Amino acid sequence: AQKVTQAQTEISVVEKEDVTLDCVYETRDTTYYLFWYKQPPSGELVFLIRRNSFDEQNEISGRYSWNFQKSTSSFNFTITASQVVDSAVYFCALSPFRGGGNKLTFGTGTQLKVEL
Amino acid sequence: NAGVTQTPKFRILKIGQSMTLQCAQDMNHNYMYWYRQDPGMGLKLIYYSVGAGITDKGEVPNGYNVSRSTTEDFPLRLELAAPSQTSVYFCASSPRSPVNTEAFFGQGTRLTVV
């Protein structure tokens, strides 16, 4: 069975602060994919990143960065210099590598509130 | 670029009524999925399909049925609506390729059963 844990239910920060969202996962698969999605107040799901279990390199995209540590089964997400527009629920998710397509197991999400 | 289209966007059902949530994609994707999102929770997989004529259960299939007669369409059927089925339903699709890619999600259908 697969499981994704996002222990932080809600985080509030002031604009321009850096914030890290934690994600811990469990799987018996040796190969798998990890994802982050953003769900703004409008409700749609916005894809942010997909990382396969082969690649433990950290990734940076603008103000976003991801730290994948297979040894601790974690895939944390950092927003640098947060902005009000970053306010949303962020989901971490896990899927099998083979034959699973996007059979995603989601965490319960972290509500991020960025205030002025 | 329509992507994944879900209809309706909102619906209120009475207990025991039936309805079909429609999902269509125009990207020629083989894989399609139905997820539900309960308040304050992550999404859970209801059913999925790897191609026309092939469907399989996900984590929470009870109370639902699906069919996949074409590549484009993947309707979700609720036969006897119950309050526990009040949720936001998301349809998604992804291509079949040698390497997994991300899913493309519809805008969601908000269903309330009263």
PDB file of C-alpha atoms in Angstrom:
ATOM      1  CA  ALA A   1       0.000   0.000   0.000  1.00  0.00           C
ATOM      2  CA  GLN A   2       1.128   3.532  -0.675  1.00  0.00           C
ATOM      3  CA  LYS A   3       0.785   6.429   1.707  1.00  0.00           C
ATOM      4  CA  VAL A   4       1.622  10.120   1.611  1.00  0.00           C
ATOM      5  CA  THR A   5       1.776  12.188   4.785  1.00  0.00           C
ATOM      6  CA  GLN A   6       1.663  15.955   4.900  1.00  0.00           C
ATOM      7  CA  ALA A   7       1.837  16.664   8.590  1.00  0.00           C
ATOM      8  CA  GLN A   8       1.436  20.442   8.243  1.00  0.00           C
ATOM      9  CA  THR A   9      -2.271  21.142   7.965  1.00  0.00           C
ATOM     10  CA  GLU A  10      -1.942  24.913   7.701  1.00  0.00           C
ATOM     11  CA  ILE A  11       0.962  27.338   7.476  1.00  0.00           C
ATOM     12  CA  SER A  12       0.733  31.123   7.681  1.00  0.00           C
ATOM     13  CA  VAL A  13       3.596  33.354   6.615  1.00  0.00           C
ATOM     14  CA  VAL A  14       4.152  36.992   5.848  1.00  0.00           C
ATOM     15  CA  GLU A  15       4.912  37.922   2.282  1.00  0.00           C
ATOM     16  CA  LYS A  16       8.578  37.544   1.292  1.00  0.00           C
ATOM     17  CA  GLU A  17       9.217  34.880   3.881  1.00  0.00           C
ATOM     18  CA  ASP A  18      10.533  31.511   2.751  1.00  0.00           C
ATOM     19  CA  VAL A  19       8.348  28.513   3.523  1.00  0.00           C
ATOM     20  CA  THR A  20       8.901  24.764   3.303  1.00  0.00           C
ATOM     21  CA  LEU A  21       6.102  22.256   2.886  1.00  0.00           C
ATOM     22  CA  ASP A  22       6.906  18.764   4.103  1.00  0.00           C
ATOM     23  CA  CYS A  23       5.992  15.497   2.412  1.00  0.00           C
ATOM     24  CA  VAL A  24       6.808  12.004   3.634  1.00  0.00           C
ATOM     25  CA  TYR A  25       5.784   8.938   1.671  1.00  0.00           C
ATOM     26  CA  GLU A  26       5.609   5.174   2.063  1.00  0.00           C
ATOM     27  CA  THR A  27       5.756   2.647  -0.739  1.00  0.00           C
ATOM     28  CA  ARG A  28       7.001  -0.876  -1.293  1.00  0.00           C
ATOM     29  CA  ASP A  29       7.808  -0.081  -4.914  1.00  0.00           C
ATOM     30  CA  THR A  30      11.467   0.392  -5.760  1.00  0.00           C
ATOM     31  CA  THR A  31      10.573   2.774  -8.569  1.00  0.00           C
ATOM     32  CA  TYR A  32       7.871   5.396  -8.390  1.00  0.00           C
ATOM     33  CA  TYR A  33       6.980   8.990  -9.193  1.00  0.00           C
ATOM     34  CA  LEU A  34       6.431  11.885  -6.815  1.00  0.00           C
ATOM     35  CA  PHE A  35       4.382  14.960  -7.599  1.00  0.00           C
ATOM     36  CA  TRP A  36       3.365  18.308  -6.193  1.00  0.00           C
ATOM     37  CA  TYR A  37       0.081  19.959  -7.139  1.00  0.00           C
ATOM     38  CA  LYS A  38      -1.291  23.364  -6.217  1.00  0.00           C
ATOM     39  CA  GLN A  39      -5.000  23.950  -5.630  1.00  0.00           C
ATOM     40  CA  PRO A  40      -5.826  27.663  -5.519  1.00  0.00           C
ATOM     41  CA  PRO A  41      -9.103  28.926  -4.020  1.00  0.00           C
ATOM     42  CA  SER A  42     -10.730  28.562  -7.439  1.00  0.00           C
ATOM     43  CA  GLY A  43     -10.449  24.794  -6.995  1.00  0.00           C
ATOM     44  CA  GLU A  44      -8.564  23.566 -10.030  1.00  0.00           C
ATOM     45  CA  LEU A  45      -5.460  21.413  -9.721  1.00  0.00           C
ATOM     46  CA  VAL A  46      -2.245  22.902 -11.050  1.00  0.00           C
ATOM     47  CA  PHE A  47       0.644  20.556 -11.754  1.00  0.00           C
ATOM     48  CA  LEU A  48       3.954  21.791 -10.319  1.00  0.00           C
ATOM     49  CA  ILE A  49       6.492  19.003 -10.594  1.00  0.00           C
ATOM     50  CA  ARG A  50       7.005  15.286 -11.246  1.00  0.00           C
ATOM     51  CA  ARG A  51      10.126  13.525 -10.009  1.00  0.00           C
ATOM     52  CA  ASN A  52      11.056   9.906 -10.569  1.00  0.00           C
ATOM     53  CA  SER A  53      12.681   7.855  -7.848  1.00  0.00           C
ATOM     54  CA  PHE A  54      15.849   7.412  -9.907  1.00  0.00           C
ATOM     55  CA  ASP A  55      16.717  11.064  -9.719  1.00  0.00           C
ATOM     56  CA  GLU A  56      17.553  12.522  -6.333  1.00  0.00           C
ATOM     57  CA  GLN A  57      18.861  15.798  -7.669  1.00  0.00           C
ATOM     58  CA  ASN A  58      17.213  18.836  -6.195  1.00  0.00           C
ATOM     59  CA  GLU A  59      15.278  20.969  -8.617  1.00  0.00           C
ATOM     60  CA  ILE A  60      14.722  24.693  -8.783  1.00  0.00           C
ATOM     61  CA  SER A  61      12.147  26.506 -10.863  1.00  0.00           C
ATOM     62  CA  GLY A  62      12.037  30.223 -10.210  1.00  0.00           C
ATOM     63  CA  ARG A  63      10.976  30.729  -6.587  1.00  0.00           C
ATOM     64  CA  TYR A  64      10.140  27.035  -6.194  1.00  0.00           C
ATOM     65  CA  SER A  65      12.567  24.320  -5.189  1.00  0.00           C
ATOM     66  CA  TRP A  66      12.202  20.673  -4.291  1.00  0.00           C
ATOM     67  CA  ASN A  67      14.357  18.492  -2.083  1.00  0.00           C
ATOM     68  CA  PHE A  68      14.026  14.750  -2.676  1.00  0.00           C
ATOM     69  CA  GLN A  69      15.697  12.483  -0.126  1.00  0.00           C
ATOM     70  CA  LYS A  70      15.097   8.823  -0.804  1.00  0.00           C
ATOM     71  CA  SER A  71      16.892   7.809   2.405  1.00  0.00           C
ATOM     72  CA  THR A  72      14.237   9.556   4.493  1.00  0.00           C
ATOM     73  CA  SER A  73      11.355   9.064   2.034  1.00  0.00           C
ATOM     74  CA  SER A  74      10.779  12.786   1.842  1.00  0.00           C
ATOM     75  CA  PHE A  75      10.005  15.187  -0.984  1.00  0.00           C
ATOM     76  CA  ASN A  76       9.852  18.684   0.472  1.00  0.00           C
ATOM     77  CA  PHE A  77       8.821  21.817  -1.361  1.00  0.00           C
ATOM     78  CA  THR A  78      10.221  25.280  -0.631  1.00  0.00           C
ATOM     79  CA  ILE A  79       8.824  28.590  -1.816  1.00  0.00           C
ATOM     80  CA  THR A  80      11.341  31.398  -1.628  1.00  0.00           C
ATOM     81  CA  ALA A  81      10.164  34.965  -1.072  1.00  0.00           C
ATOM     82  CA  SER A  82       6.525  33.944  -0.822  1.00  0.00           C
ATOM     83  CA  GLN A  83       3.811  36.058  -2.416  1.00  0.00           C
ATOM     84  CA  VAL A  84       0.106  36.439  -1.714  1.00  0.00           C
ATOM     85  CA  VAL A  85      -0.619  34.605  -4.974  1.00  0.00           C
ATOM     86  CA  ASP A  86       1.057  31.533  -3.482  1.00  0.00           C
ATOM     87  CA  SER A  87      -1.861  31.160  -1.083  1.00  0.00           C
ATOM     88  CA  ALA A  88      -3.380  27.783  -1.893  1.00  0.00           C
ATOM     89  CA  VAL A  89      -3.586  24.169  -0.788  1.00  0.00           C
ATOM     90  CA  TYR A  90      -0.559  22.171  -1.862  1.00  0.00           C
ATOM     91  CA  PHE A  91      -0.735  18.428  -2.376  1.00  0.00           C
ATOM     92  CA  CYS A  92       2.069  15.929  -2.521  1.00  0.00           C
ATOM     93  CA  ALA A  93       1.281  12.719  -4.417  1.00  0.00           C
ATOM     94  CA  LEU A  94       2.842   9.368  -5.314  1.00  0.00           C
ATOM     95  CA  SER A  95       2.258   6.995  -8.232  1.00  0.00           C
ATOM     96  CA  PRO A  96       3.690   3.675  -9.397  1.00  0.00           C
ATOM     97  CA  PHE A  97       6.370   3.879 -12.029  1.00  0.00           C
ATOM     98  CA  ARG A  98       5.117   1.081 -14.234  1.00  0.00           C
ATOM     99  CA  GLY A  99       1.606   0.276 -15.348  1.00  0.00           C
ATOM    100  CA  GLY A 100       0.136   2.847 -13.049  1.00  0.00           C
ATOM    101  CA  GLY A 101      -0.190   5.792 -15.328  1.00  0.00           C
ATOM    102  CA  ASN A 102      -1.260   8.433 -12.912  1.00  0.00           C
ATOM    103  CA  LYS A 103      -2.842   6.294 -10.211  1.00  0.00           C
ATOM    104  CA  LEU A 104      -2.033   8.955  -7.683  1.00  0.00           C
ATOM    105  CA  THR A 105      -2.054   8.586  -3.930  1.00  0.00           C
ATOM    106  CA  PHE A 106      -2.451  12.064  -2.481  1.00  0.00           C
ATOM    107  CA  GLY A 107      -1.568  13.477   0.884  1.00  0.00           C
ATOM    108  CA  THR A 108      -4.175  15.477   2.771  1.00  0.00           C
ATOM    109  CA  GLY A 109      -2.672  18.763   1.676  1.00  0.00           C
ATOM    110  CA  THR A 110      -1.123  21.803   3.347  1.00  0.00           C
ATOM    111  CA  GLN A 111      -3.057  25.063   3.342  1.00  0.00           C
ATOM    112  CA  LEU A 112      -0.604  27.915   2.803  1.00  0.00           C
ATOM    113  CA  LYS A 113      -1.705  31.436   3.667  1.00  0.00           C
ATOM    114  CA  VAL A 114       0.561  34.281   2.662  1.00  0.00           C
ATOM    115  CA  GLU A 115      -0.349  37.598   4.201  1.00  0.00           C
ATOM    116  CA  LEU A 116       0.841  41.122   3.518  1.00  0.00           C
TER     117      LEU A 116
ATOM    118  CA  ASN B   1      -7.451  23.670 -26.315  1.00  0.00           C
ATOM    119  CA  ALA B   2     -10.307  22.091 -24.384  1.00  0.00           C
ATOM    120  CA  GLY B   3      -8.234  19.493 -22.499  1.00  0.00           C
ATOM    121  CA  VAL B   4     -10.398  17.616 -19.979  1.00  0.00           C
ATOM    122  CA  THR B   5     -14.006  18.781 -19.793  1.00  0.00           C
ATOM    123  CA  GLN B   6     -16.338  17.835 -16.972  1.00  0.00           C
ATOM    124  CA  THR B   7     -20.069  18.407 -16.867  1.00  0.00           C
ATOM    125  CA  PRO B   8     -21.953  19.521 -14.895  1.00  0.00           C
ATOM    126  CA  LYS B   9     -19.906  21.873 -12.709  1.00  0.00           C
ATOM    127  CA  PHE B  10     -22.418  21.769  -9.862  1.00  0.00           C
ATOM    128  CA  ARG B  11     -25.249  19.435  -8.964  1.00  0.00           C
ATOM    129  CA  ILE B  12     -27.560  18.830  -6.034  1.00  0.00           C
ATOM    130  CA  LEU B  13     -29.059  15.347  -5.775  1.00  0.00           C
ATOM    131  CA  LYS B  14     -31.612  13.910  -3.437  1.00  0.00           C
ATOM    132  CA  ILE B  15     -30.818  10.714  -1.556  1.00  0.00           C
ATOM    133  CA  GLY B  16     -31.528   7.712  -3.778  1.00  0.00           C
ATOM    134  CA  GLN B  17     -31.376   9.591  -7.070  1.00  0.00           C
ATOM    135  CA  SER B  18     -29.010   8.602  -9.838  1.00  0.00           C
ATOM    136  CA  MET B  19     -26.829  10.655 -12.101  1.00  0.00           C
ATOM    137  CA  THR B  20     -23.915  10.475 -14.492  1.00  0.00           C
ATOM    138  CA  LEU B  21     -20.925  12.753 -14.302  1.00  0.00           C
ATOM    139  CA  GLN B  22     -19.535  13.335 -17.746  1.00  0.00           C
ATOM    140  CA  CYS B  23     -15.859  13.556 -18.629  1.00  0.00           C
ATOM    141  CA  ALA B  24     -14.378  14.082 -22.059  1.00  0.00           C
ATOM    142  CA  GLN B  25     -10.829  14.666 -23.222  1.00  0.00           C
ATOM    143  CA  ASP B  26      -9.608  15.711 -26.643  1.00  0.00           C
ATOM    144  CA  MET B  27      -5.925  14.851 -26.240  1.00  0.00           C
ATOM    145  CA  ASN B  28      -6.194  11.223 -27.385  1.00  0.00           C
ATOM    146  CA  HIS B  29      -5.010  10.049 -23.989  1.00  0.00           C
ATOM    147  CA  ASN B  30      -5.263   6.367 -23.190  1.00  0.00           C
ATOM    148  CA  TYR B  31      -5.453   6.677 -19.415  1.00  0.00           C
ATOM    149  CA  MET B  32      -8.390   8.281 -17.686  1.00  0.00           C
ATOM    150  CA  TYR B  33      -9.224   8.552 -13.987  1.00  0.00           C
ATOM    151  CA  TRP B  34     -11.920   9.595 -11.582  1.00  0.00           C
ATOM    152  CA  TYR B  35     -10.985  11.036  -8.208  1.00  0.00           C
ATOM    153  CA  ARG B  36     -13.080  12.428  -5.392  1.00  0.00           C
ATOM    154  CA  GLN B  37     -12.028  15.114  -2.951  1.00  0.00           C
ATOM    155  CA  ASP B  38     -13.817  15.349   0.358  1.00  0.00           C
ATOM    156  CA  PRO B  39     -13.625  18.620   2.324  1.00  0.00           C
ATOM    157  CA  GLY B  40     -10.186  19.207   3.788  1.00  0.00           C
ATOM    158  CA  MET B  41      -8.808  16.037   2.270  1.00  0.00           C
ATOM    159  CA  GLY B  42      -6.677  14.932  -0.623  1.00  0.00           C
ATOM    160  CA  LEU B  43      -8.022  13.251  -3.701  1.00  0.00           C
ATOM    161  CA  LYS B  44      -8.835   9.558  -3.715  1.00  0.00           C
ATOM    162  CA  LEU B  45      -8.985   7.361  -6.813  1.00  0.00           C
ATOM    163  CA  ILE B  46     -12.419   5.929  -7.584  1.00  0.00           C
ATOM    164  CA  TYR B  47     -11.922   4.205 -10.938  1.00  0.00           C
ATOM    165  CA  TYR B  48      -9.475   4.337 -13.784  1.00  0.00           C
ATOM    166  CA  SER B  49      -9.180   3.142 -17.354  1.00  0.00           C
ATOM    167  CA  VAL B  50      -6.141   2.284 -19.443  1.00  0.00           C
ATOM    168  CA  GLY B  51      -8.040   2.339 -22.718  1.00  0.00           C
ATOM    169  CA  ALA B  52     -11.420   1.904 -24.364  1.00  0.00           C
ATOM    170  CA  GLY B  53     -13.219  -1.111 -22.951  1.00  0.00           C
ATOM    171  CA  ILE B  54     -10.873  -1.494 -19.971  1.00  0.00           C
ATOM    172  CA  THR B  55     -11.676  -0.189 -16.503  1.00  0.00           C
ATOM    173  CA  ASP B  56     -10.538  -1.045 -13.013  1.00  0.00           C
ATOM    174  CA  LYS B  57     -11.298  -0.098  -9.438  1.00  0.00           C
ATOM    175  CA  GLY B  58      -9.335   2.399  -7.462  1.00  0.00           C
ATOM    176  CA  GLU B  59      -9.266   2.977  -3.724  1.00  0.00           C
ATOM    177  CA  VAL B  60     -12.925   3.984  -3.197  1.00  0.00           C
ATOM    178  CA  PRO B  61     -15.123   2.399  -5.914  1.00  0.00           C
ATOM    179  CA  ASN B  62     -18.195   1.499  -3.844  1.00  0.00           C
ATOM    180  CA  GLY B  63     -21.347   3.237  -4.996  1.00  0.00           C
ATOM    181  CA  TYR B  64     -19.980   4.091  -8.429  1.00  0.00           C
ATOM    182  CA  ASN B  65     -19.799   2.572 -11.890  1.00  0.00           C
ATOM    183  CA  VAL B  66     -17.859   3.527 -14.979  1.00  0.00           C
ATOM    184  CA  SER B  67     -17.672   2.619 -18.622  1.00  0.00           C
ATOM    185  CA  ARG B  68     -15.212   3.474 -21.382  1.00  0.00           C
ATOM    186  CA  SER B  69     -16.673   2.892 -24.810  1.00  0.00           C
ATOM    187  CA  THR B  70     -14.489   5.476 -26.547  1.00  0.00           C
ATOM    188  CA  THR B  71     -11.033   6.921 -25.980  1.00  0.00           C
ATOM    189  CA  GLU B  72     -12.503  10.357 -25.419  1.00  0.00           C
ATOM    190  CA  ASP B  73     -15.219   9.721 -22.832  1.00  0.00           C
ATOM    191  CA  PHE B  74     -15.192   8.284 -19.328  1.00  0.00           C
ATOM    192  CA  PRO B  75     -18.528   8.804 -17.537  1.00  0.00           C
ATOM    193  CA  LEU B  76     -18.975   8.104 -13.828  1.00  0.00           C
ATOM    194  CA  ARG B  77     -22.350   6.770 -12.711  1.00  0.00           C
ATOM    195  CA  LEU B  78     -23.862   7.146  -9.241  1.00  0.00           C
ATOM    196  CA  GLU B  79     -26.787   4.737  -8.935  1.00  0.00           C
ATOM    197  CA  LEU B  80     -28.266   5.467  -5.504  1.00  0.00           C
ATOM    198  CA  ALA B  81     -26.882   8.726  -4.217  1.00  0.00           C
ATOM    199  CA  ALA B  82     -25.996   8.888  -0.531  1.00  0.00           C
ATOM    200  CA  PRO B  83     -24.891  11.848   1.620  1.00  0.00           C
ATOM    201  CA  SER B  84     -21.443  10.230   1.878  1.00  0.00           C
ATOM    202  CA  GLN B  85     -21.021  10.877  -1.836  1.00  0.00           C
ATOM    203  CA  THR B  86     -21.109  14.627  -1.316  1.00  0.00           C
ATOM    204  CA  SER B  87     -17.738  15.616  -2.696  1.00  0.00           C
ATOM    205  CA  VAL B  88     -15.883  17.315  -5.512  1.00  0.00           C
ATOM    206  CA  TYR B  89     -15.202  14.928  -8.368  1.00  0.00           C
ATOM    207  CA  PHE B  90     -12.217  15.333 -10.639  1.00  0.00           C
ATOM    208  CA  CYS B  91     -11.630  13.582 -13.908  1.00  0.00           C
ATOM    209  CA  ALA B  92      -8.116  13.337 -15.297  1.00  0.00           C
ATOM    210  CA  SER B  93      -6.310  11.888 -18.276  1.00  0.00           C
ATOM    211  CA  SER B  94      -2.748  11.065 -19.225  1.00  0.00           C
ATOM    212  CA  PRO B  95      -1.041   9.637 -22.269  1.00  0.00           C
ATOM    213  CA  ARG B  96       0.338   6.138 -22.479  1.00  0.00           C
ATOM    214  CA  SER B  97       3.993   6.344 -23.189  1.00  0.00           C
ATOM    215  CA  PRO B  98       7.152   4.510 -22.237  1.00  0.00           C
ATOM    216  CA  VAL B  99       7.578   7.015 -19.483  1.00  0.00           C
ATOM    217  CA  ASN B 100       4.906   8.243 -17.116  1.00  0.00           C
ATOM    218  CA  THR B 101       3.775  11.837 -17.498  1.00  0.00           C
ATOM    219  CA  GLU B 102       1.627  14.048 -15.372  1.00  0.00           C
ATOM    220  CA  ALA B 103      -2.163  13.879 -15.445  1.00  0.00           C
ATOM    221  CA  PHE B 104      -4.309  16.634 -16.857  1.00  0.00           C
ATOM    222  CA  PHE B 105      -7.252  17.405 -14.597  1.00  0.00           C
ATOM    223  CA  GLY B 106     -10.681  18.759 -15.354  1.00  0.00           C
ATOM    224  CA  GLN B 107     -12.180  21.648 -13.423  1.00  0.00           C
ATOM    225  CA  GLY B 108     -14.177  19.402 -11.133  1.00  0.00           C
ATOM    226  CA  THR B 109     -17.855  18.702 -10.427  1.00  0.00           C
ATOM    227  CA  ARG B 110     -19.175  19.753  -7.039  1.00  0.00           C
ATOM    228  CA  LEU B 111     -21.890  17.293  -5.971  1.00  0.00           C
ATOM    229  CA  THR B 112     -24.116  17.686  -2.954  1.00  0.00           C
ATOM    230  CA  VAL B 113     -26.454  14.883  -1.866  1.00  0.00           C
ATOM    231  CA  VAL B 114     -29.272  15.979   0.441  1.00  0.00           C
TER     232      VAL B 114
END
